[in-house]
mmCIF file of C-alpha atoms in Angstrom:
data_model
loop_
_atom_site.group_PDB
_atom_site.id
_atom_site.type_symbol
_atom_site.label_atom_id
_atom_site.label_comp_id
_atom_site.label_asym_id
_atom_site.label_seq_id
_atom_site.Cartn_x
_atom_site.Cartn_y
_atom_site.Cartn_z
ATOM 1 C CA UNK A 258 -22.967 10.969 5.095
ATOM 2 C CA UNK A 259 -26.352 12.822 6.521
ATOM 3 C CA UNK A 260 -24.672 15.743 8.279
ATOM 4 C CA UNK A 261 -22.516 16.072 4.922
ATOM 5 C CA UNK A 262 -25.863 16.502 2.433
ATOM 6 C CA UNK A 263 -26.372 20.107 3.465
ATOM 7 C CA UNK A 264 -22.432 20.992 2.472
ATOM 8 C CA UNK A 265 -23.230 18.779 -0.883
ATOM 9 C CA UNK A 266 -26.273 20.949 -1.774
ATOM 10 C CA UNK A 267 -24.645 24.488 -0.815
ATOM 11 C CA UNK A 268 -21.423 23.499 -3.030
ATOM 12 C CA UNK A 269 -23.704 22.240 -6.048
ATOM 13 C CA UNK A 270 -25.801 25.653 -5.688
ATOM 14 C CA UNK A 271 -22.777 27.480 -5.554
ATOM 15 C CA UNK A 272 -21.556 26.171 -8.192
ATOM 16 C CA UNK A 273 -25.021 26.355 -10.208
ATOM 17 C CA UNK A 274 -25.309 30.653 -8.810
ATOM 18 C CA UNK A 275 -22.028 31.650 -9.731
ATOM 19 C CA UNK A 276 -22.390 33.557 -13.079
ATOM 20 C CA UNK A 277 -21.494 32.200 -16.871
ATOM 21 C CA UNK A 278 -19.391 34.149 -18.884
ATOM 22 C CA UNK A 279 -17.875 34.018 -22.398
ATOM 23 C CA UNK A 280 -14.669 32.808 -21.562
ATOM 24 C CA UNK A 281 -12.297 30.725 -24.442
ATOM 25 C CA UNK A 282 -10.059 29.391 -21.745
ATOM 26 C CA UNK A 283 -12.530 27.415 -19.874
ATOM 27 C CA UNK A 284 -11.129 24.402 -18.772
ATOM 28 C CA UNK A 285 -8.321 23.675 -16.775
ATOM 29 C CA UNK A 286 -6.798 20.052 -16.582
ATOM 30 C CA UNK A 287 -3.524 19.530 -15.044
ATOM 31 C CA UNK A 288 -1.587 15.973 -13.879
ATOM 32 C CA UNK A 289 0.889 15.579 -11.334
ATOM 33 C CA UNK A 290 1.988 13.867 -8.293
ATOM 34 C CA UNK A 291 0.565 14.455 -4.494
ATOM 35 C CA UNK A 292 2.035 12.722 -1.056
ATOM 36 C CA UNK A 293 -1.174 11.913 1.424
ATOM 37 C CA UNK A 294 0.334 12.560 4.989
ATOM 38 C CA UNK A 295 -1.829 11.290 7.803
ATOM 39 C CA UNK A 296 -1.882 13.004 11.007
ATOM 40 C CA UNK A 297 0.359 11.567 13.618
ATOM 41 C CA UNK A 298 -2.070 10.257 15.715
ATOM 42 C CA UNK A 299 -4.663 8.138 14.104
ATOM 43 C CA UNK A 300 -7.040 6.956 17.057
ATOM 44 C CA UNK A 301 -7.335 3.576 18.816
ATOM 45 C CA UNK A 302 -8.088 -0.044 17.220
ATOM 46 C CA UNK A 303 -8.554 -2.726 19.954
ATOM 47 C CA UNK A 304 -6.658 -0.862 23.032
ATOM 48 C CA UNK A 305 -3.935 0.209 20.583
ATOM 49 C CA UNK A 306 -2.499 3.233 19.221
ATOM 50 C CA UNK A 307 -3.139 3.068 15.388
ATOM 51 C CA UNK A 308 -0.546 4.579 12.693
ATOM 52 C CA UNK A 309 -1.328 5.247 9.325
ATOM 53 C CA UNK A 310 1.740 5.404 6.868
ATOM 54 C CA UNK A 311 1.493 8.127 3.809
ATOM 55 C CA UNK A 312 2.383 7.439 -0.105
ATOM 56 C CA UNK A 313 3.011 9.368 -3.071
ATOM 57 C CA UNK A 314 0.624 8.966 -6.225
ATOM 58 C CA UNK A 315 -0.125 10.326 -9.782
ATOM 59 C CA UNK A 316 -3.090 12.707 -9.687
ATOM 60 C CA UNK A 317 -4.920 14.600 -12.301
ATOM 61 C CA UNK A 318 -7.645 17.362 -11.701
ATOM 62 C CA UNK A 319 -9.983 18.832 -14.154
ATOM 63 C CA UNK A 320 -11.254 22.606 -13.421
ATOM 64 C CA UNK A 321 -13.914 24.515 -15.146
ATOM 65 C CA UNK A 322 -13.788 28.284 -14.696
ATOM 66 C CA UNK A 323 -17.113 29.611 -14.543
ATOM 67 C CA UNK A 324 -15.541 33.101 -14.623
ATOM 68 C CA UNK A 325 -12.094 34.168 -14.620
ATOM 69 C CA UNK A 326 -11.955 33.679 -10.684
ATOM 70 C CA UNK A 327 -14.680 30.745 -9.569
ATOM 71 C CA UNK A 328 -13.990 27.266 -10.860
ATOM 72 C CA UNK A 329 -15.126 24.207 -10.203
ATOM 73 C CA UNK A 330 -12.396 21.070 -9.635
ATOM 74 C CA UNK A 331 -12.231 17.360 -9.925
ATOM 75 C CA UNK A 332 -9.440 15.898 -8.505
ATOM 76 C CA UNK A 333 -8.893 11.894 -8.842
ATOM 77 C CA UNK A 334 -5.657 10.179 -8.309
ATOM 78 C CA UNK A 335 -4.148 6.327 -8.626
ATOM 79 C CA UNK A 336 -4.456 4.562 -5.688
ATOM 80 C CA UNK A 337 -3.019 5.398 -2.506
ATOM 81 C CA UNK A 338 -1.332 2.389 -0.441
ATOM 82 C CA UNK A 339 -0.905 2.419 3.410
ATOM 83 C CA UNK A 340 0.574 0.941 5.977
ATOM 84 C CA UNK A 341 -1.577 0.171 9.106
ATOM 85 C CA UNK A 342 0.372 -0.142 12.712
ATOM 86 C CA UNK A 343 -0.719 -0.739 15.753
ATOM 87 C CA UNK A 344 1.539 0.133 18.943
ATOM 88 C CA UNK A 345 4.481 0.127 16.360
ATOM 89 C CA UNK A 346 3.815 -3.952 14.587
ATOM 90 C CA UNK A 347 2.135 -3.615 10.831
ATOM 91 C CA UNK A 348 -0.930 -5.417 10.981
ATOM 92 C CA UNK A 349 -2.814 -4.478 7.755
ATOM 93 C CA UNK A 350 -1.972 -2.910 4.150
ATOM 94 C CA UNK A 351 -5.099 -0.744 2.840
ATOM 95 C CA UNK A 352 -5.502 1.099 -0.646
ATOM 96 C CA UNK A 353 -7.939 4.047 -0.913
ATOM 97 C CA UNK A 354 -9.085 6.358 -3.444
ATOM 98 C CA UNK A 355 -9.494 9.918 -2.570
ATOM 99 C CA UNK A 356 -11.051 11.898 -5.406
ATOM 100 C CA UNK A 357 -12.521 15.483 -4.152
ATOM 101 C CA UNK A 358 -15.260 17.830 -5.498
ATOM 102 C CA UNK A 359 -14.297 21.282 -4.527
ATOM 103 C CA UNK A 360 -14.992 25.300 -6.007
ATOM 104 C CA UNK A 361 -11.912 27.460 -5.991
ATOM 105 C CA UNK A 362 -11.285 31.111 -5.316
ATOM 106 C CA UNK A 363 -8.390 32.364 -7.897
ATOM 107 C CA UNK A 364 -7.108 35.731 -7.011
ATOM 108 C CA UNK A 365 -4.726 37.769 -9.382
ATOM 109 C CA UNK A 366 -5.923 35.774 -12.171
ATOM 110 C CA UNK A 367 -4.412 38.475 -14.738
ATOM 111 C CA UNK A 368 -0.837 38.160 -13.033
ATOM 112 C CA UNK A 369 2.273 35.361 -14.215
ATOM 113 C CA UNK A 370 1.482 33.707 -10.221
ATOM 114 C CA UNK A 371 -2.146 33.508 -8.576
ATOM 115 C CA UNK A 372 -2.892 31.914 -5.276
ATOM 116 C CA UNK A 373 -6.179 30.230 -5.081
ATOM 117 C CA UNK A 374 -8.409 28.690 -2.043
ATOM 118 C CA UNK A 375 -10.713 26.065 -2.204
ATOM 119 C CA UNK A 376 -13.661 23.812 -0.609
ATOM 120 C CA UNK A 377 -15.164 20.995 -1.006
ATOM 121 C CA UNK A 378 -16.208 17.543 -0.353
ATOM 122 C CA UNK A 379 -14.151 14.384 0.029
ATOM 123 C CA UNK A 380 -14.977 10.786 -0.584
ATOM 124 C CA UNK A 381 -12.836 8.170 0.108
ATOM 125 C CA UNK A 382 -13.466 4.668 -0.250
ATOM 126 C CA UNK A 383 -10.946 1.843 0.785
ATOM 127 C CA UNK A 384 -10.393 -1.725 -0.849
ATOM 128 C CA UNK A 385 -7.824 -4.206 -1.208
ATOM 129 C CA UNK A 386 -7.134 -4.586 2.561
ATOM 130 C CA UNK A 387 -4.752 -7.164 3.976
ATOM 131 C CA UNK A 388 -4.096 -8.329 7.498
ATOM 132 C CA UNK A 389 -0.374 -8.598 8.413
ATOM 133 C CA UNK A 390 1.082 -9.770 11.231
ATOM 134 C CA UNK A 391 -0.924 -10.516 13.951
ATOM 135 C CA UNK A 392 -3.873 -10.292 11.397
ATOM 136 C CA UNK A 393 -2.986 -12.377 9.042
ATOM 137 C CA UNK A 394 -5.786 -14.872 7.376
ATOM 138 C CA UNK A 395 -8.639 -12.400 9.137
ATOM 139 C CA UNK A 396 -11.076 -10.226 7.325
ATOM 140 C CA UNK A 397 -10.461 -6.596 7.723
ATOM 141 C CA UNK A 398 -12.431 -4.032 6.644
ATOM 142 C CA UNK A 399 -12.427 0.062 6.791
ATOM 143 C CA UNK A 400 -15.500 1.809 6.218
ATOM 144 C CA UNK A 401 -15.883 4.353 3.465
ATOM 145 C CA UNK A 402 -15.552 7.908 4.867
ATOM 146 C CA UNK A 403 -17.208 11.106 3.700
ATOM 147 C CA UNK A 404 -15.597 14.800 4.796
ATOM 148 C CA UNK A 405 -14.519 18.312 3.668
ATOM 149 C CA UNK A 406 -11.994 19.128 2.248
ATOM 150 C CA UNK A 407 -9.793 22.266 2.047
ATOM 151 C CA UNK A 408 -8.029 23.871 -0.476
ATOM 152 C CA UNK A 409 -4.915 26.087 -1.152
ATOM 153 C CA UNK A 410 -2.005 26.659 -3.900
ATOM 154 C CA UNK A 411 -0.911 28.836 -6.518
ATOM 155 C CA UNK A 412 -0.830 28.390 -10.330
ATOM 156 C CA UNK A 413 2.299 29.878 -12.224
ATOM 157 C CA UNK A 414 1.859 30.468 -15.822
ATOM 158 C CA UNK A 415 4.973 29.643 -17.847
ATOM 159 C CA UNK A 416 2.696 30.903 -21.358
ATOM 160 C CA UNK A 417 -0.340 31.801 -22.301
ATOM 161 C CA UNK A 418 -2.125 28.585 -22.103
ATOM 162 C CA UNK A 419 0.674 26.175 -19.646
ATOM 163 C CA UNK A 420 1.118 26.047 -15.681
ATOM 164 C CA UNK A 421 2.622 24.935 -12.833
ATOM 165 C CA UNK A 422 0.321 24.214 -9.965
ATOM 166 C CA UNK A 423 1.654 23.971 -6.619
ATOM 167 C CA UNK A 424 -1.035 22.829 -4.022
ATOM 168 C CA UNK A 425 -2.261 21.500 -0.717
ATOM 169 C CA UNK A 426 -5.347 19.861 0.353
ATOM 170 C CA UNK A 427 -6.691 18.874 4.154
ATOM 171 C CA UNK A 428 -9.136 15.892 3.906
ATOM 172 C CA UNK A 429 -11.478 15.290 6.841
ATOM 173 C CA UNK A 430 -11.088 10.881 6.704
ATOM 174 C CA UNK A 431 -12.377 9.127 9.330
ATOM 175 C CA UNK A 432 -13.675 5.463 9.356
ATOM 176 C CA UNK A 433 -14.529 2.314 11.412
ATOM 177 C CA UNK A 434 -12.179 -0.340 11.534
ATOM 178 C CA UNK A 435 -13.341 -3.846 11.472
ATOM 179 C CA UNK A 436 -12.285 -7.670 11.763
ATOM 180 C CA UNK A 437 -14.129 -10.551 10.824
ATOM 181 C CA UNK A 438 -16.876 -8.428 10.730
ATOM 182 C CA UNK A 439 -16.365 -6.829 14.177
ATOM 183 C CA UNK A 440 -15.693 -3.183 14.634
ATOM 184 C CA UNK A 441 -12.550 -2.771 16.514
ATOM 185 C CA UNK A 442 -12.336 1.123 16.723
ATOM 186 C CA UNK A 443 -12.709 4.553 14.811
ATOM 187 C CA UNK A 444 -9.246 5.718 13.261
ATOM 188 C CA UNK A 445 -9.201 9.497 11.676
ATOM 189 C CA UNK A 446 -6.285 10.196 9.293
ATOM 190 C CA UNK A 447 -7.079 13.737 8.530
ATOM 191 C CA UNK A 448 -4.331 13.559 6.147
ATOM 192 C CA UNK A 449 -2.524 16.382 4.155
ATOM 193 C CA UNK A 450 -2.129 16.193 0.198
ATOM 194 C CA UNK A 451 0.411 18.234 -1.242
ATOM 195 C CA UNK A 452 1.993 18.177 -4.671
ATOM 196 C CA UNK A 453 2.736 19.498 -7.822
ATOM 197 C CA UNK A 454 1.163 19.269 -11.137
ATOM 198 C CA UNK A 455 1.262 21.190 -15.116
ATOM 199 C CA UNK A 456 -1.765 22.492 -16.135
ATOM 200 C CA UNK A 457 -3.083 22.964 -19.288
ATOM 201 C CA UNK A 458 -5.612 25.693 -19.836
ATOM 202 C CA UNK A 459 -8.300 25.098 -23.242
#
C-alpha cells in the first residue's frame, strides 16, 4: 500500500485543483452489471499453475462532475465469486469486493455519445474463502490487494437527463495466498471489468 500513497495523494489533489463550476447536472449515478475477467495466467501457489475463474455482478457508480468534462467516480459492486484452480482441480472458492476511486476525462460532452477515460485506485479485499478439494477443512486466506486502475467507455444519452454507459476497467490485483497461515505463493489476476449500466444525471 506504500508505493500506492503517492498515486492516492495526486488523485485526491486532482480532484481538489480541478475547478468548480455552476453546473445543475452535477451528479451522475448509474447501476448496471460488469463481468471481472482475470488474466489467463494467474501465477504459482505451491509448484502449481493457479487459475482464477471470472463472474458477473450488479454494480452501481456514483460520479460528480466538477465541470462539464472532469468527474470524480465511485464504483462499488455486489460481491464477486471465484473459482480458484490449481493445475486444472478447484481447490478454493473466494468472494471479493472491488470498489474503485477514479477521475474521468469526458470528451464531446455536448454530443448524443461521449467517450471518456479514467484513473484511479483499486481496493480489493477478499472474504468468505473456502478450501475445496484437496483443501478442504484448511484455512485459506488471500491478502487484500491495493492497485490502479484504468478507465474507458462511452456514455449515450437517450434524453436530457438518462444514459447508457458502456465501460471497461483494468484492475492491477495481486495478493499472497496462504494456508493455515502459511503463504503458499503470490497470484495476480489483473482482471478486466466490462459492462453496461443506465445513468441518471441530477
Amino acid at each position: 500500500m506504500k508505493s500506492l500513497l503517492p498515486l492516492l495523494a495526486v488523485v485526491s489533489l486532482g480532484v481538489a485543483a480541478l475547478p468548480a463550476h455552476a453546473n445543475d447536472d452535477a451528479w451522475v449515478v448509474r447501476f448496471g452489471a460488469h463481468a471481472v475477467d482475470p488474466k489467463s495466467n494467474n501465477g504459482t501457489l505451491a509448484g502449481m499453475k493457479a487459475k482464477v475463474s471470472g463472474d458477473l455482478k450488479p454494480t452501481a457508480s456514483l460520479e460528480y462532475l466538477i465541470t462539464p468534462n472532469w468527474g470524480a467516480e465511485l464504483l462499488v459492486a455486489a460481491p464477486f465469486r471465484h473459482n480458484v484452480r490449481l493445475n486444472g482441480t478447484q481447490v478454493a472458492v473466494a468472494h471479493q469486493l472491488p470498489p474503485v476511486l477514479g477521475v474521468n476525462y469526458h470528451f464531446m460532452t455536448d454530443r448524443t455519445v461521449s467517450p471518456f477515460v479514467g484513473l484511479g485506485v483499486n481496493y480489493t479485499r477478499f472474504f468468505n474463502i473456502d478450501g475445496k478439494g484437496p483443501l478442504q477443512g484448511t484455512r485459506v486466506s488471500i491478502d487484500s490487494s491495493w492497485g490502479v486502475a484504468a478507465h474507458a467507455g462511452v456514455d449515450v444519452k437517450i434524453s436530457p437527463r438518462w444514459m447508457i454507459t458502456a465501460d471497461v476497467r483494468w484492475m492491477d490485483i495481486g495478493s499472497d495466498v496462504h494456508v493455515n497461515g502459511t503463504r503458499v505463493g503470490h497470484t495476480t489476476i489483473n482482471p478486466l471489468a466490462y459492462g453496461v449500466s443506465f445513468g441518471y444525471r441530477f
